[in-house]
Coordinates of C-alpha atoms in Angstrom, one line a residue:
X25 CA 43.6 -44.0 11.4
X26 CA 44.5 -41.3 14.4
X27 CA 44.6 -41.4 18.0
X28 CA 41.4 -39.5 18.1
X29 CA 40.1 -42.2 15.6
X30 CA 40.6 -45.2 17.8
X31 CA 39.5 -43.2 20.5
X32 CA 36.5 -42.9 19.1
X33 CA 35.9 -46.5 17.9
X34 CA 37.2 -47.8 20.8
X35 CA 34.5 -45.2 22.9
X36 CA 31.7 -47.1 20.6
X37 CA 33.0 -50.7 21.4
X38 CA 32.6 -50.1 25.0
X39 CA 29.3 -48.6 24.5
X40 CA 25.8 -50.9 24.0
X41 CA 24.5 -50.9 20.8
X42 CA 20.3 -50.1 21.0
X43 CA 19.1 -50.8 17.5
X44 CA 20.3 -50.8 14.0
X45 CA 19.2 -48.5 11.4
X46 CA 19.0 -47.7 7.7
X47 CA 21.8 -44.8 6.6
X48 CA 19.5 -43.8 3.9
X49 CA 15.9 -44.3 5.6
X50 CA 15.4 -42.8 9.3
X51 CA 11.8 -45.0 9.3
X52 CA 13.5 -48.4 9.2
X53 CA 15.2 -49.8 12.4
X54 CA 16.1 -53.4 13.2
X55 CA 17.2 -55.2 16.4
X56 CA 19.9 -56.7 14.7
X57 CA 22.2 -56.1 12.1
X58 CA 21.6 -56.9 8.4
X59 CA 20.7 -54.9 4.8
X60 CA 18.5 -52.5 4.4
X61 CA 15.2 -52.2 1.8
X62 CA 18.0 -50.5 -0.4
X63 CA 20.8 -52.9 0.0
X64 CA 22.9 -51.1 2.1
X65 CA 24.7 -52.2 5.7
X66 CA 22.3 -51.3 8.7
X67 CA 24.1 -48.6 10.9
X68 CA 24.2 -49.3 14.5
X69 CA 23.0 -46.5 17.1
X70 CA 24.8 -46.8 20.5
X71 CA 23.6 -45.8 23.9
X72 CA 23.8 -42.0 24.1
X73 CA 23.1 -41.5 20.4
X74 CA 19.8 -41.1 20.6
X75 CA 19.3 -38.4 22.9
X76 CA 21.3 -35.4 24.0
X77 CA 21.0 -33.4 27.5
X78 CA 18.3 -31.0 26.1
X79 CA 16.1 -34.1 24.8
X80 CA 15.0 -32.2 22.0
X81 CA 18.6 -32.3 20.1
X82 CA 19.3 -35.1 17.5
X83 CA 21.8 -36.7 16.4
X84 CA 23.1 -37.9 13.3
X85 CA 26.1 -39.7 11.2
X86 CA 27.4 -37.4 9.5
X87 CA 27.6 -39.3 6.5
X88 CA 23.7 -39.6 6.7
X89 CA 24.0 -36.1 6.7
X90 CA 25.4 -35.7 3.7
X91 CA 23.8 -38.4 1.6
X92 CA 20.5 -36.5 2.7
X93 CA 21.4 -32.8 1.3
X94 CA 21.4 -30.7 4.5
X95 CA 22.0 -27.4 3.4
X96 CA 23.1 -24.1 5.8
X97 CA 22.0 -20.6 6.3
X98 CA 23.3 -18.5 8.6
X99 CA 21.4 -15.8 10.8
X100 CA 21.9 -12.4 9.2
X101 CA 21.2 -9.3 11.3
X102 CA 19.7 -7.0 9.0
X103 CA 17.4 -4.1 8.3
X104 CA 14.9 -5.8 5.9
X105 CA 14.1 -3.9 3.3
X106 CA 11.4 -4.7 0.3
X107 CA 10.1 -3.5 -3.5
X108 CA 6.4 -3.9 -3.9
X109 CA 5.4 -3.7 -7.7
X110 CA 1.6 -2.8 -8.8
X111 CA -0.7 -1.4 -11.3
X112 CA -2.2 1.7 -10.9
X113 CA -4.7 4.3 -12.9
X114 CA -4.4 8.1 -12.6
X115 CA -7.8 9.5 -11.8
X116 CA -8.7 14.0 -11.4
X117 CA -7.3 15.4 -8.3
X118 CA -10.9 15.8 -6.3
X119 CA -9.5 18.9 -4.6
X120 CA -9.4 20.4 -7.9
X121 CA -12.7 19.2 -9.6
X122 CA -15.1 22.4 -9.9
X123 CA -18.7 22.4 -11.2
X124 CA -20.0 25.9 -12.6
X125 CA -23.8 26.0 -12.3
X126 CA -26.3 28.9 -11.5
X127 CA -28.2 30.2 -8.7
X128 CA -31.2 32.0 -10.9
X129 CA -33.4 30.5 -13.7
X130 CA -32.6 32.2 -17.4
X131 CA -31.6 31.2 -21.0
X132 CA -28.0 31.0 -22.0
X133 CA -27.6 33.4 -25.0
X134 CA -23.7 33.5 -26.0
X135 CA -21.4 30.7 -25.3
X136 CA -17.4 31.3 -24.8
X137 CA -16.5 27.9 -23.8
X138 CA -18.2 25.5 -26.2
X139 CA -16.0 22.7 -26.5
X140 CA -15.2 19.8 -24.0
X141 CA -11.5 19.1 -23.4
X142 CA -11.2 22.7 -23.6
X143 CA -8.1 24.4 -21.5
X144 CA -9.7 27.8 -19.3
X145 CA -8.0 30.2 -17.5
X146 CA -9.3 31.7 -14.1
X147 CA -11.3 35.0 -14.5
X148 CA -12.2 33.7 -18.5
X149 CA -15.5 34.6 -19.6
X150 CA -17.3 31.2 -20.2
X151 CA -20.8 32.2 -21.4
X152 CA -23.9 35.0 -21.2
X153 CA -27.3 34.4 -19.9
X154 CA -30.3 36.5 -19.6
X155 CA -32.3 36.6 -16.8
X156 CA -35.5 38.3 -15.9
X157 CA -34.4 37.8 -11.9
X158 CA -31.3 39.0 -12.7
X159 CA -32.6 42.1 -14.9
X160 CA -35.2 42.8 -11.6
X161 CA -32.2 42.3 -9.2
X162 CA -29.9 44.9 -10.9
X163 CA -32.9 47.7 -11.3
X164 CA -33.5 47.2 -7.6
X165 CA -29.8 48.0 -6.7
X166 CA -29.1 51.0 -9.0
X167 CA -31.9 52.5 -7.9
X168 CA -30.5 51.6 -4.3
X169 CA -27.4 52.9 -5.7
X170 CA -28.8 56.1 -6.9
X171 CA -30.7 56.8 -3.8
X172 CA -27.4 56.2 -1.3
X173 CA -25.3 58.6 -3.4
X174 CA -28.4 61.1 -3.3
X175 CA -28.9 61.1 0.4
X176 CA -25.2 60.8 1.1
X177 CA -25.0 64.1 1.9
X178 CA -28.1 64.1 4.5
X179 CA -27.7 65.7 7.7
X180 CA -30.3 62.7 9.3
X181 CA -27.9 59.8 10.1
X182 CA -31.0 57.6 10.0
X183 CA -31.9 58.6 6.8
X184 CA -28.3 57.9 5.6
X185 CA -27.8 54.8 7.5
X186 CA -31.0 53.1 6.4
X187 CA -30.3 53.8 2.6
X188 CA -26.7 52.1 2.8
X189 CA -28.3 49.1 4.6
X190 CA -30.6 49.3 1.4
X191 CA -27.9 49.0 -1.4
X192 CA -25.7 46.5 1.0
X193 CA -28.6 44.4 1.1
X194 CA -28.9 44.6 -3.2
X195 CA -25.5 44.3 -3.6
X196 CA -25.1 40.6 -0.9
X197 CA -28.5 39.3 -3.1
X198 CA -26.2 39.8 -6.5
X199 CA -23.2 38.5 -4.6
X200 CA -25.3 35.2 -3.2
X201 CA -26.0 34.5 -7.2
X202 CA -22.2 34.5 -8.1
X203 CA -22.1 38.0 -9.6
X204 CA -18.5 38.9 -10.7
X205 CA -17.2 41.9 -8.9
X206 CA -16.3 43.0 -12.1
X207 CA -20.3 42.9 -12.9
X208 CA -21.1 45.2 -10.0
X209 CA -18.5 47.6 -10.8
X210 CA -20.0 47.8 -14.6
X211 CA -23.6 48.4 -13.3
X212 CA -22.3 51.7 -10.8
X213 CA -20.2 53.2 -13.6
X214 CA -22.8 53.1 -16.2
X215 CA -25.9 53.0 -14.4
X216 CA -27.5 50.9 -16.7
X217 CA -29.0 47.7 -16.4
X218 CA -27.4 44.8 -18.5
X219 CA -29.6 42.9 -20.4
X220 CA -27.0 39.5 -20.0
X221 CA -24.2 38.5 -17.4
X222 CA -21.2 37.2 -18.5
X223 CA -20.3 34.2 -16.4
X224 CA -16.6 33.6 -15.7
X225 CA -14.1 30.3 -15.1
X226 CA -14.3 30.2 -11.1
X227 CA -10.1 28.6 -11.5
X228 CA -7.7 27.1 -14.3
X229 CA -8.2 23.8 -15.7
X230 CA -9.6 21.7 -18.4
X231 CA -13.5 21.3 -19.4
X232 CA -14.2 17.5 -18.8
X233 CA -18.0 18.0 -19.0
X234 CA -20.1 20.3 -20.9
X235 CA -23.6 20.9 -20.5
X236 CA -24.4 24.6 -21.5
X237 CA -26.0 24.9 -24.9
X238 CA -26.4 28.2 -26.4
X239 CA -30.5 29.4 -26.3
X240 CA -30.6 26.5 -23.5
X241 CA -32.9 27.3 -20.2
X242 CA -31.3 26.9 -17.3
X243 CA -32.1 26.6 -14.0
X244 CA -30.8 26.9 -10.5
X245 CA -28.5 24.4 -9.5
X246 CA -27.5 23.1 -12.8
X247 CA -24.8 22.1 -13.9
X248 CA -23.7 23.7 -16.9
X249 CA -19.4 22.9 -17.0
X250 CA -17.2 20.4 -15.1
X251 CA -13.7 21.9 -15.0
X252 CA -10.5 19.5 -13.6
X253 CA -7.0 21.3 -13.3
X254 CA -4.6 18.2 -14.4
X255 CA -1.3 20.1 -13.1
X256 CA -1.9 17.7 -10.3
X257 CA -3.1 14.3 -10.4
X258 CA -4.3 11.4 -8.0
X259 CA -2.9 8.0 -8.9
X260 CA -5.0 5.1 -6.6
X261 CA -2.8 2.0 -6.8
X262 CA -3.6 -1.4 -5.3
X263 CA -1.6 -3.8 -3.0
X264 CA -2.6 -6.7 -0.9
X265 CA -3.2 -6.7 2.9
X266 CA 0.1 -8.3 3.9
X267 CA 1.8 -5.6 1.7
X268 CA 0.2 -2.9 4.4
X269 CA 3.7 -3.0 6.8
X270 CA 5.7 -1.6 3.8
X271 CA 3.8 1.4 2.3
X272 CA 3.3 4.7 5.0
X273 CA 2.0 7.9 4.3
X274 CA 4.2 10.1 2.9
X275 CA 6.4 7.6 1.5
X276 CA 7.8 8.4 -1.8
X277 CA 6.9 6.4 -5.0
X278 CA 8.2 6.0 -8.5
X279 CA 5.8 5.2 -11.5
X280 CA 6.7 4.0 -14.9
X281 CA 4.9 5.0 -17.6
X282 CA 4.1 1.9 -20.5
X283 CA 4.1 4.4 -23.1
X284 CA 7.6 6.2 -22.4
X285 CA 10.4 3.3 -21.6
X286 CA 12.6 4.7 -19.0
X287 CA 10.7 7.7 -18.0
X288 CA 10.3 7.6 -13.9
X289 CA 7.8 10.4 -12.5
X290 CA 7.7 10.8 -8.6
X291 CA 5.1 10.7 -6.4
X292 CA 4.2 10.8 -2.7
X293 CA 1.8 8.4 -0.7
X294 CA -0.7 10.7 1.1
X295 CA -3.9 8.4 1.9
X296 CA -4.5 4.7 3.1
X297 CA -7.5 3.8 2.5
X298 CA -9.0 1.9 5.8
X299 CA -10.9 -0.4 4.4
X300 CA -10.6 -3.6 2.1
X301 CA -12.0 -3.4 -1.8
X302 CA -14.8 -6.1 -1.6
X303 CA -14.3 -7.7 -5.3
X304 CA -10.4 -7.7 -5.1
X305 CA -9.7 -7.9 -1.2
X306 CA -6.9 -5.6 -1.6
X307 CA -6.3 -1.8 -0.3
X308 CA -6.2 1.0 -2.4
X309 CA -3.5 3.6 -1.7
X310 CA -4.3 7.4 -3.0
X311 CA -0.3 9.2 -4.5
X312 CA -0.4 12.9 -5.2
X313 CA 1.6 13.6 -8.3
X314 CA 2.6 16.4 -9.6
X315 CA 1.5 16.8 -13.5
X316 CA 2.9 20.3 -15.0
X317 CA 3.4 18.9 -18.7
X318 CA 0.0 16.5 -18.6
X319 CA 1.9 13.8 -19.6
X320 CA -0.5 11.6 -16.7
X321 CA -3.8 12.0 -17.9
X322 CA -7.2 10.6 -16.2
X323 CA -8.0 6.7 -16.3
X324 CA -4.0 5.9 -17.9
X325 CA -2.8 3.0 -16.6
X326 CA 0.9 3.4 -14.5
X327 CA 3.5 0.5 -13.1
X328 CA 4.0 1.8 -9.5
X329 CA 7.2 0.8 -7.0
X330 CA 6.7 1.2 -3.7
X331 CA 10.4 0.7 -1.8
X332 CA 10.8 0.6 1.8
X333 CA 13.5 -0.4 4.3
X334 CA 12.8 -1.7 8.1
X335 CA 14.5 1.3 10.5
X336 CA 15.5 -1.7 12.8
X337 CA 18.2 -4.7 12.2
X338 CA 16.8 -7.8 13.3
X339 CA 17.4 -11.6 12.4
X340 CA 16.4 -12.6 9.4
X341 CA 16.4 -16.1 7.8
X342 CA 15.0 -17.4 4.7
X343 CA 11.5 -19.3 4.0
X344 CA 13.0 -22.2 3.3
X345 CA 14.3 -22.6 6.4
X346 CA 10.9 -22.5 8.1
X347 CA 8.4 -25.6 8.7
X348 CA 4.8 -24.5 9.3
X349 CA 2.8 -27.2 11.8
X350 CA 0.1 -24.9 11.5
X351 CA 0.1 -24.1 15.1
X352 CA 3.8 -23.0 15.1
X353 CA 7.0 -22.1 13.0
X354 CA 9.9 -24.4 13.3
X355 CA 13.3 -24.0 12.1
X356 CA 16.3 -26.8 12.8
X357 CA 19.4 -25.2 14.4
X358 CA 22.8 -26.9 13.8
X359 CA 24.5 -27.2 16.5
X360 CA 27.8 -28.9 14.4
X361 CA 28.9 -32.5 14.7
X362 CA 25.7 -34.1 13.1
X363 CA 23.3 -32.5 16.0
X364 CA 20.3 -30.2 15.5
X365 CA 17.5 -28.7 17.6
X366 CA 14.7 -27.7 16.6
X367 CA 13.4 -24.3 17.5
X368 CA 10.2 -23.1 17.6
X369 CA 10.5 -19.1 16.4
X370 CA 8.4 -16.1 16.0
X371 CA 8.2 -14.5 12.8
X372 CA 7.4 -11.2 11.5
X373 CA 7.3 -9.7 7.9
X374 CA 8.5 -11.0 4.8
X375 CA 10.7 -8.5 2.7
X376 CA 13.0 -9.3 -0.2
X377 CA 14.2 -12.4 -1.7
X378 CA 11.8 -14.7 0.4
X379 CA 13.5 -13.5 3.9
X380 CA 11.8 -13.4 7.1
X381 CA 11.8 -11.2 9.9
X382 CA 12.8 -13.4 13.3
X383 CA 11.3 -11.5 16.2
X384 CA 12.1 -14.4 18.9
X385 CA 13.8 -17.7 19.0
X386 CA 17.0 -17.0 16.9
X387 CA 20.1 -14.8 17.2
X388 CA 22.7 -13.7 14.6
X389 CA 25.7 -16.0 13.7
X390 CA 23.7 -19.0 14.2
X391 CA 23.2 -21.4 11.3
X392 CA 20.0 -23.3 10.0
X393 CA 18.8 -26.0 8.0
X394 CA 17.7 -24.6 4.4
X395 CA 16.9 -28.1 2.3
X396 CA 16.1 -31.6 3.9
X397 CA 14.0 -30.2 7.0
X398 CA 11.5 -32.6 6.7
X399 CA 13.6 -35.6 7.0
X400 CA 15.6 -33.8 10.2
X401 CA 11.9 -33.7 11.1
X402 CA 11.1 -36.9 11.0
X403 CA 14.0 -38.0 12.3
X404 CA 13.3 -35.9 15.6
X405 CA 10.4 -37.7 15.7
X406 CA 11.3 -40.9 15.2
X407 CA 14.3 -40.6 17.6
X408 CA 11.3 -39.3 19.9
X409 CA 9.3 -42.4 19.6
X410 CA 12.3 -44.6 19.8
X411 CA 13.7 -43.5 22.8
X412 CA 10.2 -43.9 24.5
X413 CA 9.8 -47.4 23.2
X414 CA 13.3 -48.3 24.8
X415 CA 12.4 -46.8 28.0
X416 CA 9.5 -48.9 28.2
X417 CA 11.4 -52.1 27.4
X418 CA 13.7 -51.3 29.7
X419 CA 11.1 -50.6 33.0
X420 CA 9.9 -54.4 31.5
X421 CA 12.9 -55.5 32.1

């Protein structure tokens, strides 16, 4: 045995023992010494043991310490960073959804485009109707064609001015029905009315509906083609509320595709939706992606990983280290020596490997209790409860 040793023992001899405990139950005290439920010596507790300055801090043998697995973390300062992994489905971009319908009644006589699934180019003739409006509406502007070239040459501006107003009128009503350019142009070159009119693809893209029949009636406003362009593609994934902190807009996402092991396709985040799904209670999130070789196609299902890092370095400990009351987080601090204090913290987000965020109550460097909390719990209480029962012995006395 050393100096420091006797010291120490010799401290404890001059010091009045309170109460003797059991070294491997906190719970069981005794007045005097003896066994414990286990068969071990009781442990005496000296004056000055049982509290420390702060009154919160408690004190243990470190022995008890040991026999009770107290494990240490320390305080890392750290920019917290987190992978979020979901499912997602690729749905039509709905910037690029186009229907092709009419604005005049007729029957469709001569059909281009008569397959769905169907790839169209811009400008691509898709099918011929006849129309008796139509037929009407292009007599009505040759002969308002006609009669502007004829009076071009008039020396009465009125005269003049009111027959242009005439065929710019004719010409806006076959504009306002979707006539082609290309149409127009036809009907002033040959100066013939056309019994049909060839309708054309309005962009590129792929037929994902077809209506049109050929000999079919239409009328105005149906719909007669859907056409999506798939060079572009929404993907809508899913993640829970508490996942909200680590996915911005314009984030950049990767997507694995089930179908093609190790194939990664990029993405980028570009809506939140602000509201809650009602069924699932989760948010969906809307990535643009681009889709030159179609290899994403409509209702496929994707993996999606959504990584993120915090911009700041703060404190961060691990969940294990926390005890939830319910009404407040608590972690235990060591302080070395067999002392602890228990410290009431604030928390913010979880990222990675069960870390949390410590917004208040902790600093870097310091160490925590990982395993065993409860029992350094219920120590803290018992000591609590302990000290007041001697205090109140003692005013007896």
């Amino acid at each position: 045995m050393d100096m420091g040793e006797q010291q120490s023992g010799g401290e404890k001899k001059d010091k009045k023992i309170l109460y003797w405990r059991a070294p491997m139950d906190p719970t069981y005290i005794s007045d005097k010494p003896g066994k414990s439920p286990m068969g071990m010596d009781l442990i005496p507790v000296y004056e000055g043991e049982e509290k420390t300055g702060s009154g919160s801090t408690i004190s243990i043998d470190p022995a008890v310490v040991q026999n009770i697995g107290v494990r240490l973390a320390e305080v890392e300062v750290k920019k917290l960073r987190r992978e979020i992994r979901t499912v997602a489905h690729v749905d039509y971009d709905e910037e690029t959804l186009y229907r092709v319908n009419i604005k005049f009644s007729g029957w469709i006589e001569k059909l281009f485009v008569d397959k769905t699934g169907q790839e169209v180019r811009k400008g691509q003739p898709m099918l011929e109707i006849y129309s008796p409006e139509l037929v009407a509406t292009q007599e009505e502007y040759l002969l308002a064609y006609k009669n502007a070239q004829k009076l071009s040459a008039s020396t009465e501006p009125a005269v003049k001015h009111s027959a242009n107003e005439l065929l710019a009128a004719a010409r806006e009503r076959l504009r306002l029905w979707d006539i082609d350019q290309r149409e127009i142009d036809e009907l002033e070159s040959s100066g013939k009315v056309r019994r049909t009119l060839t309708l054309y693809s309005p962009q590129d893209g792929i037929v994902i509906e077809k209506k049109a029949e050929e000999g079919m009636r239409v009328m105005p406003g149906m719909d007669l083609f859907r056409i999506a362009d798939l060079r572009k593609v929404w993907v809508y994934a899913h993640i829970y509320e508490y996942d909200l902190p680590w996915v911005k807009v314009g984030d950049e996402v990767s997507m694995e595709l089930p179908y093609v092991p190790g194939r990664v396709i990029r993405g980028t985040v570009k809506y939140i939706y602000p509201y809650l799904e009602k069924k699932t209670r989760d948010v969906k999130v809307r990535i643009e992606v681009d889709n030159p070789n179609l290899e994403l196609k409509p209702q496929m299902y994707v993996n999606v990983i959504f990584e993120r890092q915090m911009p700041i370095a703060t404190p961060v400990i691990p969940s294990e280290a926390v005890i939830r009351t319910g009404k407040r987080d608590l972690v235990f601090v060591s302080l070395g020596g067999g002392k602890f204090e228990p410290r009431e913290v604030t928390l913010g987000i979880q990222g990675e490997d069960n870390q949390y965020q410590v917004l208040k109550g902790l600093n870097g460097g310091e160490k925590v209790v990982i395993s065993a909390q409860f029992l350094l719990d219920s120590e803290s209480r018992l000591q609590e409860a302990i000290q007041k029962m001697l205090e109140t012995r003692l005013k007896k006395k």
